[in-house]
PDB file of C-alpha atoms and ligand atoms in Angstrom:
ATOM      1  CA  MET A   8      45.972  -6.356  96.226  1.00 93.00           C
ATOM      2  CA  ILE A   9      44.131  -4.961  99.211  1.00 96.00           C
ATOM      3  CA  ARG A  10      45.006  -2.246 101.724  1.00 97.00           C
ATOM      4  CA  ILE A  11      44.756  -2.699 105.489  1.00 98.00           C
ATOM      5  CA  ALA A  12      44.694   0.294 107.867  1.00 98.00           C
ATOM      6  CA  ILE A  13      46.757  -0.221 111.027  1.00 97.00           C
ATOM      7  CA  GLN A  14      47.389   2.085 113.977  1.00 97.00           C
ATOM      8  CA  SER A  15      50.704   3.868 113.324  1.00 95.00           C
ATOM      9  CA  LYS A  16      51.692   3.976 116.990  1.00 94.00           C
ATOM     10  CA  GLY A  17      49.948   3.260 120.248  1.00 94.00           C
ATOM     11  CA  ARG A  18      48.515   0.260 121.990  1.00 96.00           C
ATOM     12  CA  LEU A  19      47.346  -1.696 118.961  1.00 97.00           C
ATOM     13  CA  ASN A  20      50.303  -1.120 116.637  1.00 96.00           C
ATOM     14  CA  GLU A  21      52.707  -3.761 117.866  1.00 95.00           C
ATOM     15  CA  GLU A  22      50.154  -6.530 118.276  1.00 96.00           C
ATOM     16  CA  SER A  23      48.577  -5.783 114.883  1.00 97.00           C
ATOM     17  CA  LEU A  24      51.970  -6.168 113.219  1.00 96.00           C
ATOM     18  CA  SER A  25      52.895  -9.259 115.169  1.00 94.00           C
ATOM     19  CA  LEU A  26      49.552 -10.865 114.265  1.00 95.00           C
ATOM     20  CA  LEU A  27      50.322 -10.264 110.574  1.00 96.00           C
ATOM     21  CA  GLN A  28      53.853 -11.564 111.021  1.00 95.00           C
ATOM     22  CA  SER A  29      52.636 -14.715 112.763  1.00 93.00           C
ATOM     23  CA  ILE A  30      50.460 -15.559 109.737  1.00 94.00           C
ATOM     24  CA  GLY A  31      53.298 -15.071 107.276  1.00 94.00           C
ATOM     25  CA  ILE A  32      52.650 -11.445 106.275  1.00 96.00           C
ATOM     26  CA  GLU A  33      55.691  -9.209 106.605  1.00 92.00           C
ATOM     27  CA  VAL A  34      55.258  -5.434 106.270  1.00 91.00           C
ATOM     28  CA  ASP A  35      57.724  -2.673 107.144  1.00 88.00           C
ATOM     29  CA  ALA A  36      57.122  -0.949 110.476  1.00 82.00           C
ATOM     30  CA  PRO A  37      55.487   2.517 110.278  1.00 77.00           C
ATOM     31  CA  LYS A  38      58.706   4.329 111.248  1.00 75.00           C
ATOM     32  CA  ARG A  39      59.897   4.016 107.683  1.00 69.00           C
ATOM     33  CA  LYS A  40      56.784   4.611 105.600  1.00 78.00           C
ATOM     34  CA  LEU A  41      53.096   5.524 105.734  1.00 91.00           C
ATOM     35  CA  LEU A  42      52.338   2.778 103.211  1.00 93.00           C
ATOM     36  CA  SER A  43      54.137  -0.536 103.183  1.00 93.00           C
ATOM     37  CA  ARG A  44      53.547  -3.317 100.695  1.00 94.00           C
ATOM     38  CA  SER A  45      54.048  -6.912 101.782  1.00 95.00           C
ATOM     39  CA  GLN A  46      56.363  -9.055  99.693  1.00 93.00           C
ATOM     40  CA  THR A  47      54.691 -12.250 100.976  1.00 92.00           C
ATOM     41  CA  PHE A  48      50.945 -11.539 100.589  1.00 96.00           C
ATOM     42  CA  PRO A  49      48.838  -9.299  98.295  1.00 96.00           C
ATOM     43  CA  ILE A  50      48.330  -6.642 100.955  1.00 97.00           C
ATOM     44  CA  GLU A  51      49.694  -3.212 101.821  1.00 96.00           C
ATOM     45  CA  ALA A  52      49.574  -1.587 105.258  1.00 97.00           C
ATOM     46  CA  LEU A  53      48.414   2.017 105.640  1.00 97.00           C
ATOM     47  CA  TYR A  54      49.485   3.492 108.978  1.00 96.00           C
ATOM     48  CA  LEU A  55      47.029   5.910 110.619  1.00 96.00           C
ATOM     49  CA  ARG A  56      45.760   7.203 113.955  1.00 96.00           C
ATOM     50  CA  ASP A  57      43.210   4.761 115.321  1.00 96.00           C
ATOM     51  CA  ASP A  58      40.486   7.453 115.302  1.00 95.00           C
ATOM     52  CA  ASP A  59      40.665   7.626 111.500  1.00 96.00           C
ATOM     53  CA  ILE A  60      40.597   3.910 110.752  1.00 98.00           C
ATOM     54  CA  PRO A  61      36.791   3.264 110.814  1.00 98.00           C
ATOM     55  CA  GLN A  62      36.091   6.105 108.327  1.00 97.00           C
ATOM     56  CA  VAL A  63      38.997   5.249 106.086  1.00 98.00           C
ATOM     57  CA  VAL A  64      37.586   1.721 105.763  1.00 98.00           C
ATOM     58  CA  SER A  65      33.928   2.709 105.408  1.00 98.00           C
ATOM     59  CA  GLY A  66      34.931   5.318 102.804  1.00 97.00           C
ATOM     60  CA  GLY A  67      36.919   2.764 100.812  1.00 96.00           C
ATOM     61  CA  THR A  68      40.450   4.215 101.090  1.00 97.00           C
ATOM     62  CA  ALA A  69      41.365   0.945 102.822  1.00 98.00           C
ATOM     63  CA  THR A  70      39.602  -2.399 102.375  1.00 98.00           C
ATOM     64  CA  LEU A  71      40.418  -3.657 105.864  1.00 98.00           C
ATOM     65  CA  GLY A  72      41.364  -2.177 109.211  1.00 98.00           C
ATOM     66  CA  ILE A  73      42.513  -3.301 112.638  1.00 98.00           C
ATOM     67  CA  VAL A  74      41.009  -1.093 115.335  1.00 98.00           C
ATOM     68  CA  GLY A  75      39.335  -1.187 118.748  1.00 98.00           C
ATOM     69  CA  LEU A  76      35.635  -2.099 118.666  1.00 98.00           C
ATOM     70  CA  ASN A  77      35.120   1.008 120.830  1.00 98.00           C
ATOM     71  CA  GLU A  78      36.260   3.272 117.957  1.00 98.00           C
ATOM     72  CA  VAL A  79      34.019   1.473 115.438  1.00 98.00           C
ATOM     73  CA  GLU A  80      31.018   1.827 117.736  1.00 97.00           C
ATOM     74  CA  GLU A  81      31.733   5.434 118.690  1.00 97.00           C
ATOM     75  CA  ARG A  82      32.088   6.557 115.088  1.00 96.00           C
ATOM     76  CA  GLY A  83      29.077   4.534 113.925  1.00 96.00           C
ATOM     77  CA  ALA A  84      31.115   3.446 110.930  1.00 95.00           C
ATOM     78  CA  ASP A  85      29.263   1.450 108.284  1.00 97.00           C
ATOM     79  CA  VAL A  86      31.712  -1.462 108.084  1.00 98.00           C
ATOM     80  CA  ASP A  87      31.582  -5.225 108.565  1.00 98.00           C
ATOM     81  CA  ILE A  88      33.247  -6.653 111.660  1.00 98.00           C
ATOM     82  CA  LEU A  89      34.971  -9.782 110.345  1.00 98.00           C
ATOM     83  CA  CYS A  90      36.459 -11.133 113.567  1.00 96.00           C
ATOM     84  CA  ARG A  91      37.652 -10.321 117.049  1.00 96.00           C
ATOM     85  CA  LEU A  92      41.404 -10.536 117.363  1.00 96.00           C
ATOM     86  CA  GLY A  93      41.959 -11.385 121.012  1.00 93.00           C
ATOM     87  CA  PHE A  94      44.158  -8.400 121.959  1.00 95.00           C
ATOM     88  CA  GLY A  95      43.589  -4.777 123.023  1.00 97.00           C
ATOM     89  CA  GLY A  96      40.944  -5.914 125.497  1.00 97.00           C
ATOM     90  CA  CYS A  97      39.379  -3.121 127.567  1.00 98.00           C
ATOM     91  CA  ARG A  98      36.002  -1.767 128.643  1.00 98.00           C
ATOM     92  CA  LEU A  99      34.252   1.590 128.610  1.00 98.00           C
ATOM     93  CA  SER A 100      33.036   2.347 132.094  1.00 98.00           C
ATOM     94  CA  LEU A 101      31.464   5.058 134.187  1.00 98.00           C
ATOM     95  CA  ALA A 102      33.524   6.066 137.214  1.00 98.00           C
ATOM     96  CA  ILE A 103      32.795   8.454 140.055  1.00 98.00           C
ATOM     97  CA  PRO A 104      34.902   9.990 142.847  1.00 98.00           C
ATOM     98  CA  LYS A 105      35.732   7.578 145.654  1.00 97.00           C
ATOM     99  CA  GLY A 106      33.581   8.153 148.722  1.00 94.00           C
ATOM    100  CA  GLU A 107      30.408   9.139 146.845  1.00 96.00           C
ATOM    101  CA  ALA A 108      27.339   7.145 147.906  1.00 96.00           C
ATOM    102  CA  TYR A 109      26.398   5.298 144.703  1.00 97.00           C
ATOM    103  CA  ASP A 110      22.885   3.883 144.395  1.00 94.00           C
ATOM    104  CA  GLY A 111      22.771   2.808 140.739  1.00 97.00           C
ATOM    105  CA  PRO A 112      22.754   4.580 137.348  1.00 97.00           C
ATOM    106  CA  SER A 113      20.172   7.161 138.498  1.00 96.00           C
ATOM    107  CA  TRP A 114      23.091   8.703 140.477  1.00 98.00           C
ATOM    108  CA  PHE A 115      24.081  10.357 137.171  1.00 98.00           C
ATOM    109  CA  ASN A 116      20.775  12.266 136.841  1.00 98.00           C
ATOM    110  CA  GLY A 117      21.516  16.000 136.787  1.00 98.00           C
ATOM    111  CA  ARG A 118      25.268  15.384 136.894  1.00 98.00           C
ATOM    112  CA  SER A 119      27.997  15.958 134.304  1.00 98.00           C
ATOM    113  CA  ILE A 120      30.211  13.252 132.776  1.00 98.00           C
ATOM    114  CA  ALA A 121      33.508  13.878 130.970  1.00 98.00           C
ATOM    115  CA  THR A 122      34.344  11.558 128.066  1.00 98.00           C
ATOM    116  CA  SER A 123      35.914  11.126 124.639  1.00 97.00           C
ATOM    117  CA  TYR A 124      33.095   8.707 123.755  1.00 98.00           C
ATOM    118  CA  PRO A 125      29.960  10.913 123.663  1.00 98.00           C
ATOM    119  CA  ASN A 126      28.028   8.699 121.246  1.00 98.00           C
ATOM    120  CA  ILE A 127      28.360   5.426 123.179  1.00 98.00           C
ATOM    121  CA  LEU A 128      27.660   7.268 126.426  1.00 98.00           C
ATOM    122  CA  GLY A 129      24.710   9.180 124.927  1.00 98.00           C
ATOM    123  CA  LYS A 130      23.105   5.904 123.798  1.00 98.00           C
ATOM    124  CA  TYR A 131      23.594   4.348 127.232  1.00 98.00           C
ATOM    125  CA  LEU A 132      22.090   7.342 129.040  1.00 98.00           C
ATOM    126  CA  LYS A 133      19.134   7.423 126.664  1.00 98.00           C
ATOM    127  CA  ASN A 134      18.522   3.708 127.175  1.00 97.00           C
ATOM    128  CA  LYS A 135      18.549   4.127 130.935  1.00 97.00           C
ATOM    129  CA  ASP A 136      16.483   7.318 130.714  1.00 97.00           C
ATOM    130  CA  ILE A 137      19.152   9.302 132.543  1.00 98.00           C
ATOM    131  CA  ASP A 138      19.390  13.065 132.122  1.00 98.00           C
ATOM    132  CA  ALA A 139      23.109  13.863 132.465  1.00 98.00           C
ATOM    133  CA  LYS A 140      25.337  16.437 130.773  1.00 98.00           C
ATOM    134  CA  ILE A 141      28.120  15.074 128.553  1.00 98.00           C
ATOM    135  CA  GLU A 142      31.379  17.080 128.571  1.00 98.00           C
ATOM    136  CA  VAL A 143      33.484  16.047 125.600  1.00 98.00           C
ATOM    137  CA  ILE A 144      37.234  16.128 126.236  1.00 96.00           C
ATOM    138  CA  THR A 145      39.821  14.371 124.126  1.00 93.00           C
ATOM    139  CA  GLY A 146      42.554  13.516 126.591  1.00 91.00           C
ATOM    140  CA  SER A 147      43.271  13.010 130.306  1.00 94.00           C
ATOM    141  CA  VAL A 148      39.601  12.351 130.991  1.00 97.00           C
ATOM    142  CA  GLU A 149      40.460  10.831 134.360  1.00 97.00           C
ATOM    143  CA  ILE A 150      41.494  14.181 135.851  1.00 97.00           C
ATOM    144  CA  ALA A 151      38.153  15.862 134.978  1.00 97.00           C
ATOM    145  CA  PRO A 152      36.434  15.417 138.378  1.00 97.00           C
ATOM    146  CA  ALA A 153      39.494  16.560 140.366  1.00 96.00           C
ATOM    147  CA  VAL A 154      39.822  19.795 138.350  1.00 96.00           C
ATOM    148  CA  GLY A 155      36.081  20.506 138.361  1.00 96.00           C
ATOM    149  CA  ILE A 156      35.315  19.829 134.673  1.00 96.00           C
ATOM    150  CA  ALA A 157      32.726  17.158 135.492  1.00 98.00           C
ATOM    151  CA  ASP A 158      31.225  15.111 138.328  1.00 98.00           C
ATOM    152  CA  ALA A 159      32.152  11.762 136.800  1.00 98.00           C
ATOM    153  CA  ILE A 160      33.914  10.193 133.832  1.00 98.00           C
ATOM    154  CA  PHE A 161      33.208   7.663 131.103  1.00 98.00           C
ATOM    155  CA  ASP A 162      36.469   6.241 129.810  1.00 98.00           C
ATOM    156  CA  ILE A 163      38.477   3.193 128.780  1.00 98.00           C
ATOM    157  CA  VAL A 164      39.478   0.965 131.675  1.00 98.00           C
ATOM    158  CA  SER A 165      41.876  -1.919 131.430  1.00 97.00           C
ATOM    159  CA  SER A 166      43.635  -2.811 134.699  1.00 97.00           C
ATOM    160  CA  GLY A 167      41.768  -0.090 136.620  1.00 97.00           C
ATOM    161  CA  SER A 168      44.959   1.422 138.049  1.00 97.00           C
ATOM    162  CA  THR A 169      44.469   4.813 136.321  1.00 97.00           C
ATOM    163  CA  LEU A 170      41.105   5.147 138.093  1.00 98.00           C
ATOM    164  CA  VAL A 171      42.599   4.227 141.463  1.00 97.00           C
ATOM    165  CA  ALA A 172      45.476   6.692 140.960  1.00 97.00           C
ATOM    166  CA  ASN A 173      42.923   9.453 140.330  1.00 97.00           C
ATOM    167  CA  GLY A 174      40.664   8.648 143.277  1.00 97.00           C
ATOM    168  CA  LEU A 175      37.885   7.238 141.103  1.00 98.00           C
ATOM    169  CA  VAL A 176      35.723   4.122 141.394  1.00 98.00           C
ATOM    170  CA  GLU A 177      34.295   2.188 138.444  1.00 98.00           C
ATOM    171  CA  VAL A 178      30.552   1.878 138.938  1.00 98.00           C
ATOM    172  CA  GLU A 179      29.087   0.737 135.594  1.00 98.00           C
ATOM    173  CA  THR A 180      30.638  -1.190 132.710  1.00 98.00           C
ATOM    174  CA  VAL A 181      28.911  -0.034 129.549  1.00 98.00           C
ATOM    175  CA  PHE A 182      30.854  -1.537 126.638  1.00 98.00           C
ATOM    176  CA  GLU A 183      33.365  -4.387 126.284  1.00 98.00           C
ATOM    177  CA  SER A 184      35.989  -3.926 123.591  1.00 98.00           C
ATOM    178  CA  GLU A 185      38.945  -5.584 121.912  1.00 98.00           C
ATOM    179  CA  ALA A 186      40.785  -5.191 118.617  1.00 98.00           C
ATOM    180  CA  VAL A 187      38.704  -6.282 115.628  1.00 98.00           C
ATOM    181  CA  LEU A 188      39.286  -6.761 111.918  1.00 98.00           C
ATOM    182  CA  ILE A 189      36.885  -4.573 109.955  1.00 98.00           C
ATOM    183  CA  ALA A 190      36.115  -4.544 106.239  1.00 98.00           C
ATOM    184  CA  ARG A 191      34.521  -2.200 103.751  1.00 98.00           C
ATOM    185  CA  LYS A 192      31.071  -3.279 102.633  1.00 96.00           C
ATOM    186  CA  ASP A 193      30.427  -4.477  99.044  1.00 92.00           C
ATOM    187  CA  LEU A 194      33.737  -6.235  98.456  1.00 95.00           C
ATOM    188  CA  ASN A 195      34.540  -7.470  94.970  1.00 95.00           C
ATOM    189  CA  GLY A 196      35.432 -11.088  94.143  1.00 96.00           C
ATOM    190  CA  GLU A 197      39.195 -10.625  94.245  1.00 95.00           C
ATOM    191  CA  GLU A 198      39.058  -8.803  97.592  1.00 96.00           C
ATOM    192  CA  ARG A 199      36.829 -11.499  99.031  1.00 96.00           C
ATOM    193  CA  GLU A 200      39.253 -14.223  97.969  1.00 96.00           C
ATOM    194  CA  ILE A 201      42.225 -12.494  99.578  1.00 97.00           C
ATOM    195  CA  ILE A 202      40.220 -11.833 102.754  1.00 97.00           C
ATOM    196  CA  ASP A 203      39.070 -15.479 102.973  1.00 97.00           C
ATOM    197  CA  ASP A 204      42.707 -16.570 102.893  1.00 96.00           C
ATOM    198  CA  LEU A 205      43.580 -13.968 105.532  1.00 97.00           C
ATOM    199  CA  LEU A 206      40.701 -15.040 107.809  1.00 96.00           C
ATOM    200  CA  PHE A 207      41.682 -18.691 107.462  1.00 95.00           C
ATOM    201  CA  ARG A 208      45.213 -17.835 108.618  1.00 95.00           C
ATOM    202  CA  ILE A 209      43.996 -15.608 111.454  1.00 95.00           C
ATOM    203  CA  GLU A 210      41.667 -18.337 112.714  1.00 93.00           C
ATOM    204  CA  SER A 211      44.470 -20.893 112.866  1.00 91.00           C
ATOM    205  CA  GLU A 212      46.511 -18.367 114.802  1.00 90.00           C
ATOM    206  CA  THR A 213      43.805 -17.322 117.278  1.00 87.00           C
ATOM    207  CA  VAL A 214      42.676 -20.916 117.873  1.00 86.00           C
ATOM    208  CA  SER A 215      46.231 -21.933 118.792  1.00 88.00           C
ATOM    209  CA  ARG A 216      46.747 -18.990 121.162  1.00 87.00           C
ATOM    210  CA  GLY A 217      47.060 -20.081 124.791  1.00 89.00           C
ATOM    211  CA  LYS A 218      47.247 -23.768 123.863  1.00 92.00           C
ATOM    212  CA  LYS A 219      49.837 -26.406 124.851  1.00 94.00           C
ATOM    213  CA  TYR A 220      50.602 -29.748 123.275  1.00 94.00           C
ATOM    214  CA  LEU A 221      50.964 -32.585 125.790  1.00 94.00           C
ATOM    215  CA  LEU A 222      52.669 -35.903 125.103  1.00 94.00           C
ATOM    216  CA  MET A 223      53.095 -38.613 127.735  1.00 96.00           C
ATOM    217  CA  ASN A 224      53.502 -42.298 128.447  1.00 95.00           C
ATOM    218  CA  LEU A 225      50.575 -43.847 130.262  1.00 95.00           C
ATOM    219  CA  PRO A 226      49.681 -47.296 131.649  1.00 95.00           C
ATOM    220  CA  LYS A 227      46.910 -48.631 129.377  1.00 94.00           C
ATOM    221  CA  ALA A 228      44.803 -49.302 132.473  1.00 95.00           C
ATOM    222  CA  SER A 229      44.567 -45.524 133.054  1.00 95.00           C
ATOM    223  CA  LEU A 230      43.553 -44.656 129.505  1.00 92.00           C
ATOM    224  CA  GLU A 231      39.850 -44.114 130.117  1.00 91.00           C
ATOM    225  CA  GLU A 232      40.505 -41.840 133.037  1.00 94.00           C
ATOM    226  CA  ALA A 233      43.111 -39.882 131.040  1.00 93.00           C
ATOM    227  CA  ILE A 234      40.607 -39.336 128.216  1.00 90.00           C
ATOM    228  CA  ARG A 235      38.197 -37.908 130.780  1.00 91.00           C
ATOM    229  CA  ILE A 236      40.901 -35.511 132.027  1.00 92.00           C
ATOM    230  CA  LEU A 237      41.912 -34.474 128.483  1.00 89.00           C
ATOM    231  CA  PRO A 238      38.961 -33.457 126.354  1.00 74.00           C
ATOM    232  CA  ALA A 239      40.879 -32.780 123.117  1.00 67.00           C
ATOM    233  CA  MET A 240      39.490 -31.301 119.902  1.00 64.00           C
ATOM    234  CA  ARG A 241      38.111 -34.715 118.907  1.00 69.00           C
ATOM    235  CA  SER A 242      39.714 -37.087 121.361  1.00 75.00           C
ATOM    236  CA  PRO A 243      43.320 -37.577 122.433  1.00 81.00           C
ATOM    237  CA  THR A 244      45.636 -39.495 120.080  1.00 87.00           C
ATOM    238  CA  VAL A 245      46.718 -42.858 121.514  1.00 90.00           C
ATOM    239  CA  MET A 246      49.780 -44.650 120.121  1.00 91.00           C
ATOM    240  CA  PRO A 247      51.148 -48.083 121.052  1.00 89.00           C
ATOM    241  CA  LEU A 248      54.484 -48.448 122.839  1.00 89.00           C
ATOM    242  CA  ALA A 249      56.903 -51.379 122.669  1.00 87.00           C
ATOM    243  CA  SER A 250      55.810 -52.417 126.154  1.00 81.00           C
ATOM    244  CA  SER A 251      52.241 -53.706 125.718  1.00 84.00           C
ATOM    245  CA  ASP A 252      50.935 -52.394 129.082  1.00 93.00           C
ATOM    246  CA  TRP A 253      51.790 -48.811 128.128  1.00 95.00           C
ATOM    247  CA  CYS A 254      50.729 -46.339 125.480  1.00 95.00           C
ATOM    248  CA  SER A 255      51.679 -42.858 124.346  1.00 95.00           C
ATOM    249  CA  LEU A 256      48.989 -40.202 124.637  1.00 94.00           C
ATOM    250  CA  HIS A 257      48.965 -36.842 122.778  1.00 93.00           C
ATOM    251  CA  SER A 258      46.564 -33.987 123.368  1.00 93.00           C
ATOM    252  CA  VAL A 259      46.097 -30.214 123.100  1.00 92.00           C
ATOM    253  CA  ILE A 260      44.957 -28.330 126.198  1.00 93.00           C
ATOM    254  CA  ASP A 261      44.479 -24.748 127.383  1.00 92.00           C
ATOM    255  CA  ALA A 262      47.707 -23.422 128.871  1.00 93.00           C
ATOM    256  CA  ALA A 263      45.698 -22.109 131.832  1.00 94.00           C
ATOM    257  CA  ASP A 264      44.787 -25.704 132.772  1.00 94.00           C
ATOM    258  CA  LEU A 265      48.314 -27.072 132.343  1.00 95.00           C
ATOM    259  CA  TRP A 266      49.382 -27.613 135.948  1.00 96.00           C
ATOM    260  CA  THR A 267      45.998 -28.916 137.120  1.00 96.00           C
ATOM    261  CA  LYS A 268      45.928 -31.456 134.268  1.00 95.00           C
ATOM    262  CA  VAL A 269      49.557 -32.472 134.792  1.00 96.00           C
ATOM    263  CA  ARG A 270      48.882 -33.170 138.460  1.00 96.00           C
ATOM    264  CA  GLN A 271      45.798 -35.267 137.612  1.00 96.00           C
ATOM    265  CA  LEU A 272      47.720 -37.195 134.925  1.00 96.00           C
ATOM    266  CA  LYS A 273      50.647 -37.890 137.265  1.00 97.00           C
ATOM    267  CA  ALA A 274      48.174 -39.215 139.833  1.00 97.00           C
ATOM    268  CA  ILE A 275      46.936 -41.867 137.359  1.00 96.00           C
ATOM    269  CA  GLY A 276      50.467 -42.971 136.442  1.00 96.00           C
ATOM    270  CA  ALA A 277      51.500 -40.747 133.502  1.00 96.00           C
ATOM    271  CA  GLU A 278      55.261 -40.539 132.980  1.00 96.00           C
ATOM    272  CA  GLY A 279      57.675 -38.600 130.805  1.00 95.00           C
ATOM    273  CA  ILE A 280      55.192 -35.792 130.169  1.00 96.00           C
ATOM    274  CA  LEU A 281      56.376 -33.453 127.396  1.00 96.00           C
ATOM    275  CA  VAL A 282      54.794 -29.996 127.172  1.00 96.00           C
ATOM    276  CA  MET A 283      55.206 -28.084 123.904  1.00 96.00           C
ATOM    277  CA  ASP A 284      54.069 -24.785 122.450  1.00 94.00           C
ATOM    278  CA  VAL A 285      51.508 -24.954 119.672  1.00 92.00           C
ATOM    279  CA  ASP A 286      52.387 -22.802 116.668  1.00 89.00           C
ATOM    280  CA  LYS A 287      49.217 -23.208 114.563  1.00 88.00           C
ATOM    281  CA  ILE A 288      46.041 -25.262 114.698  1.00 88.00           C
ATOM    282  CA  ILE A 289      44.416 -25.761 111.291  1.00 87.00           C
ATOM    283  CA  LEU A 290      40.864 -26.912 111.945  1.00 79.00           C
TER     284      LEU A 290
HETATM  285  O1  PRT B 301      47.483   8.089 118.493  1.00 69.15           O
HETATM  286  P1  PRT B 301      46.214   7.320 118.326  1.00 69.15           P
HETATM  287  O2  PRT B 301      44.995   8.196 118.171  1.00 69.15           O
HETATM  288  O3  PRT B 301      46.335   6.286 117.239  1.00 69.15           O
HETATM  289  O4  PRT B 301      46.053   6.460 119.677  1.00 69.15           O
HETATM  290  P2  PRT B 301      45.178   6.734 120.988  1.00 69.15           P
HETATM  291  O5  PRT B 301      46.039   7.410 121.971  1.00 69.15           O
HETATM  292  O6  PRT B 301      43.852   7.342 120.647  1.00 69.15           O
HETATM  293  O7  PRT B 301      44.828   5.251 121.428  1.00 69.15           O
HETATM  294  P3  PRT B 301      45.676   4.201 122.277  1.00 69.15           P
HETATM  295  O8  PRT B 301      46.866   3.765 121.506  1.00 69.15           O
HETATM  296  O9  PRT B 301      45.852   4.647 123.680  1.00 69.15           O
HETATM  297  O10 PRT B 301      44.584   3.009 122.309  1.00 69.15           O
HETATM  298  C1  PRT B 301      44.189   2.363 121.135  1.00 69.15           C
HETATM  299  C2  PRT B 301      43.095   1.364 121.495  1.00 69.15           C
HETATM  300  O11 PRT B 301      43.610   0.408 122.444  1.00 69.15           O
HETATM  301  C3  PRT B 301      41.857   1.908 122.175  1.00 69.15           C
HETATM  302  O12 PRT B 301      40.922   2.485 121.278  1.00 69.15           O
HETATM  303  C4  PRT B 301      41.291   0.659 122.841  1.00 69.15           C
HETATM  304  O13 PRT B 301      40.532  -0.080 121.912  1.00 69.15           O
HETATM  305  C5  PRT B 301      42.546  -0.151 123.190  1.00 69.15           C
HETATM  306  N1  PRT B 301      42.927  -0.117 124.635  1.00 69.15           N
HETATM  307  C6  PRT B 301      43.114  -1.223 125.400  1.00 69.15           C
HETATM  308  C7  PRT B 301      43.151   0.948 125.409  1.00 69.15           C
HETATM  309  C8  PRT B 301      43.475   0.479 126.693  1.00 69.15           C
HETATM  310  N2  PRT B 301      43.459  -0.875 126.646  1.00 69.15           N
HETATM  311  C9  PRT B 301      43.766   1.435 127.751  1.00 69.15           C
HETATM  312  N3  PRT B 301      44.041   1.006 128.869  1.00 69.15           N
HETATM  313  N4  PRT B 301      43.109   2.287 125.157  1.00 69.15           N
HETATM  314  C10 PRT B 301      43.403   3.151 126.130  1.00 69.15           C
HETATM  315  N5  PRT B 301      43.708   2.787 127.411  1.00 69.15           N
HETATM  316  C11 PRT B 301      44.006   3.912 128.372  1.00 69.15           C
HETATM  317  C12 PRT B 301      42.730   4.560 128.952  1.00 69.15           C
HETATM  318  O14 PRT B 301      42.314   5.637 128.136  1.00 69.15           O
HETATM  319  C13 PRT B 301      43.181   5.063 130.316  1.00 69.15           C
HETATM  320  O15 PRT B 301      43.835   6.295 130.223  1.00 69.15           O
HETATM  321  O16 PRT B 301      44.683   3.450 129.487  1.00 69.15           O
HETATM  322  C14 PRT B 301      44.189   4.043 130.691  1.00 69.15           C
HETATM  323  C15 PRT B 301      43.514   3.027 131.557  1.00 69.15           C
HETATM  324  O17 PRT B 301      44.297   1.913 131.713  1.00 69.15           O
HETATM  325  P4  PRT B 301      44.302   1.124 133.102  1.00 69.15           P
HETATM  326  O18 PRT B 301      45.085  -0.129 132.793  1.00 69.15           O
HETATM  327  O19 PRT B 301      45.005   1.989 134.107  1.00 69.15           O
HETATM  328  O20 PRT B 301      42.877   0.837 133.488  1.00 69.15           O
HETATM  329 ZN1   ZN B 302      43.126   7.816 118.930  1.00 69.15          ZN
END
């Protein structure tokens, strides 16, 4: 049995639990308990604030954790990053008041920057040889310039609307983040076996994300062109139809390309196109 630390509430909680659910691991939601053992997999969830997850894993209280890469980096936790999970995407950026004339990172020389991420910012400033003062604040960083706490901020940006609402402009992206699965170092054999199974399931889930399964009837004469339009994992599956001039073609494509591909396939004579969701892809 292994223990996985998950954010108890906040931006990563729901998606962490739905990832586990989608790979057949049911755990009770944190409202009921701090620890919840799965009945379907040898794992128990430990619900914590995201700030605590890197240390809890590096210290061995949990074997695994799901947390933002930003928290792992900021806390310098000695853990292994097993995989990126494809949700919780954001970036850590420097932003300054709108209207300031910005001429590159040297703008920050002699200025003060408010942030909850002093370590990542400190490294960046050192790298760029910038002498700025870091003001550590733990919440509402975006209001710091307006209330006179600092000249600029270094904070998480996702859509950018919080910056706009506070009269700020993003000028440098310093760190790209998303949710990651982390593990304690020096795992034993049993832990490794359970984690291999977990990673195998996660991979089949992340590979299938954003994919559609396409099935259509196609004149055989258009087959070559269709194969060019549909670069599948190996190549599209072609099946015979009762009518010898036609075949049935199956393929997996990125959902983002769906309508472009459908239009191209229609143009070469495809008919009866079925589009289906892909639940899992086992490579
Ligand atoms: O209570 P706990 O300590 O567990 O949670 P928390 O409040 O510290 O963190 P939470 O739940 O806000 O975020 C958890 C993790 O989600 C972060 O560490 C990031 O890895 C990731 N994440 C992804 C984000 C965002 N997107 C995000 N937009 N974390 C915070 N924000 C905030 C940001 O601080 C800013 O205030 O959203 C605002 C900006 O959003 P936009 O869309 O307006 O740019
Ligand atoms: Zn937090």
